[in-house]
Amino acid sequence: MSNKRASSIRPPPRAERPPPSDGRPKNRLLAALPADDFDRLRPHLKTVPVRVKQVFHKQDEPIRHVYFPNGGVWSLTAVLASGTMVEAATVGDEGMLGIEAFFTDEPIAPGETLVQVPDTNAEQLSVEDFRHELAARGALHDVVGRYAQVKLADIIQTAACNALHPVQQRCARWLLMTHDRMHEQDFHLSHEFLAVMLGVQRPTVSVVAATLQEAGLIRYTHGHITVRDRKGLEAAACDCYPTIRARFDRLHQQPR
């Protein structure tokens, strides 16, 4: 299950991320703002709780609020005419939901956005307030603009990955990305969501999870996943994981 990778794109060792020291939210885009810019935005932010499968944006409906997750994993899915859901992208505390509002005053959701792995909460901001701050062409505009570019590259990379790479490698990639976003060894993940994420039937999920478990890489019991061998899981994943990870690392290492 091993792959060869160029050392230039191998991500640095994963480390726990401490909470912001100034009391601002854990979301990394908000944490990247200079104090003056964040203080200007702070009165318009509302911290909202989240729960598994909670829908925040519905496909083809107007987007009224953008969200900055403070943790967990949020899924952006396309809903087909049959009702089948296919995941197009995931977002965690490194990003935001409702990126369409960066481009227009009247954003429409291209898919359904929902919480798949809940953890803590999110910061809600109206599209009107978001657009007003963007118009100032300050730090928020720059930070979200860079994020939009990285997210587009992520979506393109994921599309290629889903088309070309074996399901077991794709599953390892997704588990690694979830592991990064949760900042802990254990997290809950249902068979149903894994099937949506991988674009396969639930029996295939059972086979893939069992294979990774037998290799000693994870423990998966009743929707509860523990990453047991991080390096082994990286070796089992395709090259898309370090490529995507490196892009987001560079985003958050931009000078402010």
mmCIF file of C-alpha atoms in Angstrom:
data_model
loop_
_atom_site.group_PDB
_atom_site.id
_atom_site.type_symbol
_atom_site.label_atom_id
_atom_site.label_comp_id
_atom_site.label_asym_id
_atom_site.label_seq_id
_atom_site.Cartn_x
_atom_site.Cartn_y
_atom_site.Cartn_z
ATOM 1 C CA MET A 1 0.000 0.000 0.000
ATOM 2 C CA SER A 2 2.990 2.332 -0.223
ATOM 3 C CA ASN A 3 3.528 5.192 -2.672
ATOM 4 C CA LYS A 4 6.626 7.165 -3.662
ATOM 5 C CA ARG A 5 6.424 10.904 -3.191
ATOM 6 C CA ALA A 6 8.592 13.841 -4.032
ATOM 7 C CA SER A 7 10.077 15.053 -0.784
ATOM 8 C CA SER A 8 9.390 18.634 -1.850
ATOM 9 C CA ILE A 9 5.656 18.208 -1.302
ATOM 10 C CA ARG A 10 5.675 16.037 1.805
ATOM 11 C CA PRO A 11 3.827 17.948 4.552
ATOM 12 C CA PRO A 12 5.504 18.746 7.850
ATOM 13 C CA PRO A 13 4.699 16.580 10.880
ATOM 14 C CA ARG A 14 1.217 17.178 12.195
ATOM 15 C CA ALA A 15 1.096 19.177 15.408
ATOM 16 C CA GLU A 16 -1.655 20.222 17.768
ATOM 17 C CA ARG A 17 -2.729 23.814 17.155
ATOM 18 C CA PRO A 18 -3.051 25.966 20.291
ATOM 19 C CA PRO A 19 -6.083 28.231 20.613
ATOM 20 C CA PRO A 20 -5.620 31.921 19.677
ATOM 21 C CA SER A 21 -4.042 33.846 22.532
ATOM 22 C CA ASP A 22 -6.227 36.939 22.156
ATOM 23 C CA GLY A 23 -9.583 35.248 22.636
ATOM 24 C CA ARG A 24 -10.661 35.372 18.994
ATOM 25 C CA PRO A 25 -12.258 32.300 17.311
ATOM 26 C CA LYS A 26 -10.186 29.261 16.366
ATOM 27 C CA ASN A 27 -10.964 29.640 12.673
ATOM 28 C CA ARG A 28 -7.633 30.177 10.933
ATOM 29 C CA LEU A 29 -8.853 32.779 8.448
ATOM 30 C CA LEU A 30 -10.195 34.968 11.246
ATOM 31 C CA ALA A 31 -7.089 34.282 13.305
ATOM 32 C CA ALA A 32 -4.971 35.595 10.416
ATOM 33 C CA LEU A 33 -6.549 39.052 10.518
ATOM 34 C CA PRO A 34 -4.662 41.927 12.152
ATOM 35 C CA ALA A 35 -6.222 43.057 15.431
ATOM 36 C CA ASP A 36 -7.779 46.229 13.984
ATOM 37 C CA ASP A 37 -9.434 44.366 11.121
ATOM 38 C CA PHE A 38 -10.790 41.645 13.377
ATOM 39 C CA ASP A 39 -12.083 44.168 15.935
ATOM 40 C CA ARG A 40 -14.010 45.887 13.146
ATOM 41 C CA LEU A 41 -15.573 42.559 12.182
ATOM 42 C CA ARG A 42 -16.151 41.209 15.704
ATOM 43 C CA PRO A 43 -19.524 42.949 16.423
ATOM 44 C CA HIS A 44 -21.048 41.328 13.328
ATOM 45 C CA LEU A 45 -19.951 37.767 14.116
ATOM 46 C CA LYS A 46 -22.330 35.370 15.842
ATOM 47 C CA THR A 47 -21.101 32.098 17.326
ATOM 48 C CA VAL A 48 -23.533 29.304 16.418
ATOM 49 C CA PRO A 49 -23.599 25.664 17.579
ATOM 50 C CA VAL A 50 -23.439 22.868 15.022
ATOM 51 C CA ARG A 51 -24.698 19.284 14.937
ATOM 52 C CA VAL A 52 -24.106 16.330 12.639
ATOM 53 C CA LYS A 53 -25.979 16.491 9.304
ATOM 54 C CA GLN A 54 -27.086 20.067 9.964
ATOM 55 C CA VAL A 55 -27.618 21.825 6.624
ATOM 56 C CA PHE A 56 -26.362 25.408 6.322
ATOM 57 C CA HIS A 57 -26.710 26.048 2.582
ATOM 58 C CA LYS A 58 -29.222 24.339 0.273
ATOM 59 C CA GLN A 59 -28.478 23.757 -3.375
ATOM 60 C CA ASP A 60 -29.688 26.496 -5.765
ATOM 61 C CA GLU A 61 -30.929 28.700 -2.910
ATOM 62 C CA PRO A 62 -29.616 32.170 -1.989
ATOM 63 C CA ILE A 63 -26.774 32.271 0.542
ATOM 64 C CA ARG A 64 -27.713 34.608 3.409
ATOM 65 C CA HIS A 65 -24.743 33.961 5.700
ATOM 66 C CA VAL A 66 -21.157 32.831 5.437
ATOM 67 C CA TYR A 67 -19.637 30.620 8.131
ATOM 68 C CA PHE A 68 -16.144 30.286 9.568
ATOM 69 C CA PRO A 69 -15.848 26.836 11.242
ATOM 70 C CA ASN A 70 -13.969 26.654 14.520
ATOM 71 C CA GLY A 71 -13.527 22.910 14.115
ATOM 72 C CA GLY A 72 -15.030 19.758 12.641
ATOM 73 C CA VAL A 73 -15.541 18.794 9.021
ATOM 74 C CA TRP A 74 -18.157 20.324 6.742
ATOM 75 C CA SER A 75 -19.117 18.746 3.442
ATOM 76 C CA LEU A 76 -19.990 20.543 0.209
ATOM 77 C CA THR A 77 -22.076 18.140 -1.845
ATOM 78 C CA ALA A 78 -23.796 18.070 -5.218
ATOM 79 C CA VAL A 79 -27.341 16.698 -5.065
ATOM 80 C CA LEU A 80 -28.274 14.793 -8.225
ATOM 81 C CA ALA A 81 -31.789 14.528 -9.687
ATOM 82 C CA SER A 82 -32.091 11.063 -8.127
ATOM 83 C CA GLY A 83 -31.426 12.526 -4.689
ATOM 84 C CA THR A 84 -27.973 10.969 -4.517
ATOM 85 C CA MET A 85 -25.387 13.146 -2.804
ATOM 86 C CA VAL A 86 -21.799 13.314 -4.031
ATOM 87 C CA GLU A 87 -19.152 15.180 -2.087
ATOM 88 C CA ALA A 88 -17.312 17.902 -4.000
ATOM 89 C CA ALA A 89 -15.178 19.381 -1.196
ATOM 90 C CA THR A 90 -14.662 19.505 2.553
ATOM 91 C CA VAL A 91 -13.941 22.462 4.806
ATOM 92 C CA GLY A 92 -12.610 22.714 8.348
ATOM 93 C CA ASP A 93 -11.166 25.425 10.550
ATOM 94 C CA GLU A 94 -8.727 26.334 7.764
ATOM 95 C CA GLY A 95 -11.478 27.898 5.657
ATOM 96 C CA MET A 96 -15.003 29.201 5.267
ATOM 97 C CA LEU A 97 -18.403 28.265 3.857
ATOM 98 C CA GLY A 98 -20.171 30.452 1.343
ATOM 99 C CA ILE A 99 -17.083 31.430 -0.625
ATOM 100 C CA GLU A 100 -19.472 32.330 -3.479
ATOM 101 C CA ALA A 101 -20.200 35.560 -1.576
ATOM 102 C CA PHE A 102 -16.631 36.671 -2.290
ATOM 103 C CA PHE A 103 -17.572 37.099 -5.945
ATOM 104 C CA THR A 104 -21.091 38.564 -5.868
ATOM 105 C CA ASP A 105 -23.659 40.402 -3.732
ATOM 106 C CA GLU A 106 -26.265 37.750 -4.520
ATOM 107 C CA PRO A 107 -24.550 34.368 -4.081
ATOM 108 C CA ILE A 108 -26.367 31.128 -4.858
ATOM 109 C CA ALA A 109 -25.343 27.821 -3.296
ATOM 110 C CA PRO A 110 -24.076 25.442 -6.019
ATOM 111 C CA GLY A 111 -24.605 22.455 -3.715
ATOM 112 C CA GLU A 112 -25.708 21.472 -0.234
ATOM 113 C CA THR A 113 -23.426 22.324 2.679
ATOM 114 C CA LEU A 114 -23.751 20.280 5.855
ATOM 115 C CA VAL A 115 -21.823 19.219 8.934
ATOM 116 C CA GLN A 116 -20.468 15.675 8.782
ATOM 117 C CA VAL A 117 -18.017 15.553 11.696
ATOM 118 C CA PRO A 118 -19.161 18.035 14.363
ATOM 119 C CA ASP A 119 -16.734 19.699 16.730
ATOM 120 C CA THR A 120 -17.250 22.930 18.701
ATOM 121 C CA ASN A 121 -19.047 25.686 16.685
ATOM 122 C CA ALA A 122 -18.797 28.237 13.881
ATOM 123 C CA GLU A 123 -18.811 31.989 13.390
ATOM 124 C CA GLN A 124 -21.766 33.275 11.357
ATOM 125 C CA LEU A 125 -21.590 36.500 9.361
ATOM 126 C CA SER A 126 -24.283 37.949 7.128
ATOM 127 C CA VAL A 127 -23.442 38.263 3.443
ATOM 128 C CA GLU A 128 -24.207 41.977 3.699
ATOM 129 C CA ASP A 129 -21.643 42.514 6.476
ATOM 130 C CA PHE A 130 -19.149 40.226 4.739
ATOM 131 C CA ARG A 131 -19.426 42.167 1.466
ATOM 132 C CA HIS A 132 -19.200 45.486 3.305
ATOM 133 C CA GLU A 133 -15.887 44.475 4.875
ATOM 134 C CA LEU A 134 -14.600 43.100 1.569
ATOM 135 C CA ALA A 135 -15.325 46.454 -0.066
ATOM 136 C CA ALA A 136 -12.779 48.061 2.268
ATOM 137 C CA ARG A 137 -10.096 46.023 0.447
ATOM 138 C CA GLY A 138 -8.399 45.280 3.741
ATOM 139 C CA ALA A 139 -6.957 42.134 5.266
ATOM 140 C CA LEU A 140 -10.184 40.100 5.033
ATOM 141 C CA HIS A 141 -10.309 40.644 1.272
ATOM 142 C CA ASP A 142 -6.701 39.487 0.900
ATOM 143 C CA VAL A 143 -7.049 36.470 3.205
ATOM 144 C CA VAL A 144 -10.292 35.217 1.660
ATOM 145 C CA GLY A 145 -9.001 35.892 -1.858
ATOM 146 C CA ARG A 146 -5.967 33.665 -1.252
ATOM 147 C CA TYR A 147 -8.202 31.040 0.330
ATOM 148 C CA ALA A 148 -10.521 31.053 -2.706
ATOM 149 C CA GLN A 149 -7.569 30.317 -4.997
ATOM 150 C CA VAL A 150 -6.332 27.463 -2.813
ATOM 151 C CA LYS A 151 -9.844 26.021 -2.472
ATOM 152 C CA LEU A 152 -10.332 26.003 -6.244
ATOM 153 C CA ALA A 153 -7.037 24.143 -6.638
ATOM 154 C CA ASP A 154 -8.214 21.719 -3.926
ATOM 155 C CA ILE A 155 -11.472 21.021 -5.784
ATOM 156 C CA ILE A 156 -9.616 20.419 -9.054
ATOM 157 C CA GLN A 157 -7.118 18.093 -7.352
ATOM 158 C CA THR A 158 -9.922 16.180 -5.632
ATOM 159 C CA ALA A 159 -11.812 15.745 -8.915
ATOM 160 C CA ALA A 160 -8.713 14.244 -10.532
ATOM 161 C CA CYS A 161 -8.122 12.059 -7.465
ATOM 162 C CA ASN A 162 -11.679 10.718 -7.475
ATOM 163 C CA ALA A 163 -11.438 9.909 -11.184
ATOM 164 C CA LEU A 164 -8.061 8.188 -11.198
ATOM 165 C CA HIS A 165 -7.016 6.836 -7.812
ATOM 166 C CA PRO A 166 -8.119 3.573 -6.144
ATOM 167 C CA VAL A 167 -10.766 3.837 -3.456
ATOM 168 C CA GLN A 168 -8.409 2.670 -0.695
ATOM 169 C CA GLN A 169 -5.892 5.442 -1.440
ATOM 170 C CA ARG A 170 -8.687 8.019 -1.572
ATOM 171 C CA CYS A 171 -10.068 6.813 1.745
ATOM 172 C CA ALA A 172 -6.636 7.132 3.367
ATOM 173 C CA ARG A 173 -6.328 10.664 1.961
ATOM 174 C CA TRP A 174 -9.690 11.685 3.332
ATOM 175 C CA LEU A 175 -8.995 10.198 6.769
ATOM 176 C CA LEU A 176 -5.717 12.118 6.928
ATOM 177 C CA MET A 177 -7.446 15.380 6.042
ATOM 178 C CA THR A 178 -10.086 14.760 8.702
ATOM 179 C CA HIS A 179 -7.375 13.871 11.214
ATOM 180 C CA ASP A 180 -5.670 17.206 10.464
ATOM 181 C CA ARG A 181 -8.874 19.174 10.919
ATOM 182 C CA MET A 182 -9.987 17.482 14.137
ATOM 183 C CA HIS A 183 -6.593 18.023 15.869
ATOM 184 C CA GLU A 184 -7.032 14.747 17.770
ATOM 185 C CA GLN A 185 -6.542 11.009 17.272
ATOM 186 C CA ASP A 186 -10.211 9.964 17.513
ATOM 187 C CA PHE A 187 -13.299 11.147 15.663
ATOM 188 C CA HIS A 188 -16.749 9.907 14.662
ATOM 189 C CA LEU A 189 -17.456 9.124 11.018
ATOM 190 C CA SER A 190 -20.440 7.141 9.747
ATOM 191 C CA HIS A 191 -20.427 4.499 6.994
ATOM 192 C CA GLU A 192 -23.024 6.632 5.236
ATOM 193 C CA PHE A 193 -20.790 9.687 5.044
ATOM 194 C CA LEU A 194 -17.722 7.682 4.036
ATOM 195 C CA ALA A 195 -19.770 6.273 1.160
ATOM 196 C CA VAL A 196 -20.786 9.792 0.056
ATOM 197 C CA MET A 197 -17.216 11.003 0.359
ATOM 198 C CA LEU A 198 -15.787 8.139 -1.687
ATOM 199 C CA GLY A 199 -18.664 7.891 -4.165
ATOM 200 C CA VAL A 200 -19.159 4.175 -3.446
ATOM 201 C CA GLN A 201 -21.715 1.863 -1.856
ATOM 202 C CA ARG A 202 -21.628 1.165 1.883
ATOM 203 C CA PRO A 203 -20.400 -2.465 1.459
ATOM 204 C CA THR A 204 -17.307 -1.076 -0.284
ATOM 205 C CA VAL A 205 -16.707 1.208 2.695
ATOM 206 C CA SER A 206 -16.769 -1.822 4.987
ATOM 207 C CA VAL A 207 -14.156 -3.613 2.853
ATOM 208 C CA VAL A 208 -11.848 -0.588 2.649
ATOM 209 C CA ALA A 209 -12.112 0.209 6.369
ATOM 210 C CA ALA A 210 -11.460 -3.439 7.244
ATOM 211 C CA THR A 211 -8.350 -3.475 5.042
ATOM 212 C CA LEU A 212 -6.919 -0.357 6.700
ATOM 213 C CA GLN A 213 -7.774 -1.767 10.118
ATOM 214 C CA GLU A 214 -6.145 -5.126 9.404
ATOM 215 C CA ALA A 215 -2.991 -3.244 8.357
ATOM 216 C CA GLY A 216 -2.939 -1.607 11.796
ATOM 217 C CA LEU A 217 -3.453 1.906 10.422
ATOM 218 C CA ILE A 218 -6.824 2.678 12.021
ATOM 219 C CA ARG A 219 -9.352 1.265 14.446
ATOM 220 C CA TYR A 220 -12.943 1.612 13.235
ATOM 221 C CA THR A 221 -15.803 0.514 15.474
ATOM 222 C CA HIS A 222 -19.418 1.647 15.207
ATOM 223 C CA GLY A 223 -18.508 4.844 13.388
ATOM 224 C CA HIS A 224 -15.672 5.698 15.778
ATOM 225 C CA ILE A 225 -12.252 6.048 14.122
ATOM 226 C CA THR A 226 -8.881 6.087 15.836
ATOM 227 C CA VAL A 227 -5.767 6.763 13.778
ATOM 228 C CA ARG A 228 -3.212 4.262 15.063
ATOM 229 C CA ASP A 229 -0.379 4.675 12.550
ATOM 230 C CA ARG A 230 -0.238 8.162 11.015
ATOM 231 C CA LYS A 231 2.886 7.505 8.923
ATOM 232 C CA GLY A 232 1.440 4.244 7.671
ATOM 233 C CA LEU A 233 -1.771 5.990 6.668
ATOM 234 C CA GLU A 234 0.265 8.603 4.763
ATOM 235 C CA ALA A 235 2.035 5.777 2.916
ATOM 236 C CA ALA A 236 -1.338 4.241 2.040
ATOM 237 C CA ALA A 237 -2.691 7.507 0.602
ATOM 238 C CA CYS A 238 -2.201 8.852 -2.891
ATOM 239 C CA ASP A 239 0.057 11.822 -3.669
ATOM 240 C CA CYS A 240 -2.953 14.138 -3.576
ATOM 241 C CA TYR A 241 -2.828 14.353 0.219
ATOM 242 C CA PRO A 242 0.623 16.004 0.570
ATOM 243 C CA THR A 243 -0.132 18.207 -2.441
ATOM 244 C CA ILE A 244 -3.367 19.544 -0.952
ATOM 245 C CA ARG A 245 -1.897 19.782 2.548
ATOM 246 C CA ALA A 246 1.112 21.775 1.310
ATOM 247 C CA ARG A 247 -1.131 24.312 -0.433
ATOM 248 C CA PHE A 248 -3.112 25.026 2.720
ATOM 249 C CA ASP A 249 0.049 25.176 4.819
ATOM 250 C CA ARG A 250 1.462 27.818 2.474
ATOM 251 C CA LEU A 251 -1.822 29.745 2.678
ATOM 252 C CA HIS A 252 -1.609 30.007 6.455
ATOM 253 C CA GLN A 253 2.095 30.816 6.408
ATOM 254 C CA GLN A 254 1.536 33.968 4.338
ATOM 255 C CA PRO A 255 3.027 37.053 6.047
ATOM 256 C CA ARG A 256 0.508 39.438 7.586
#
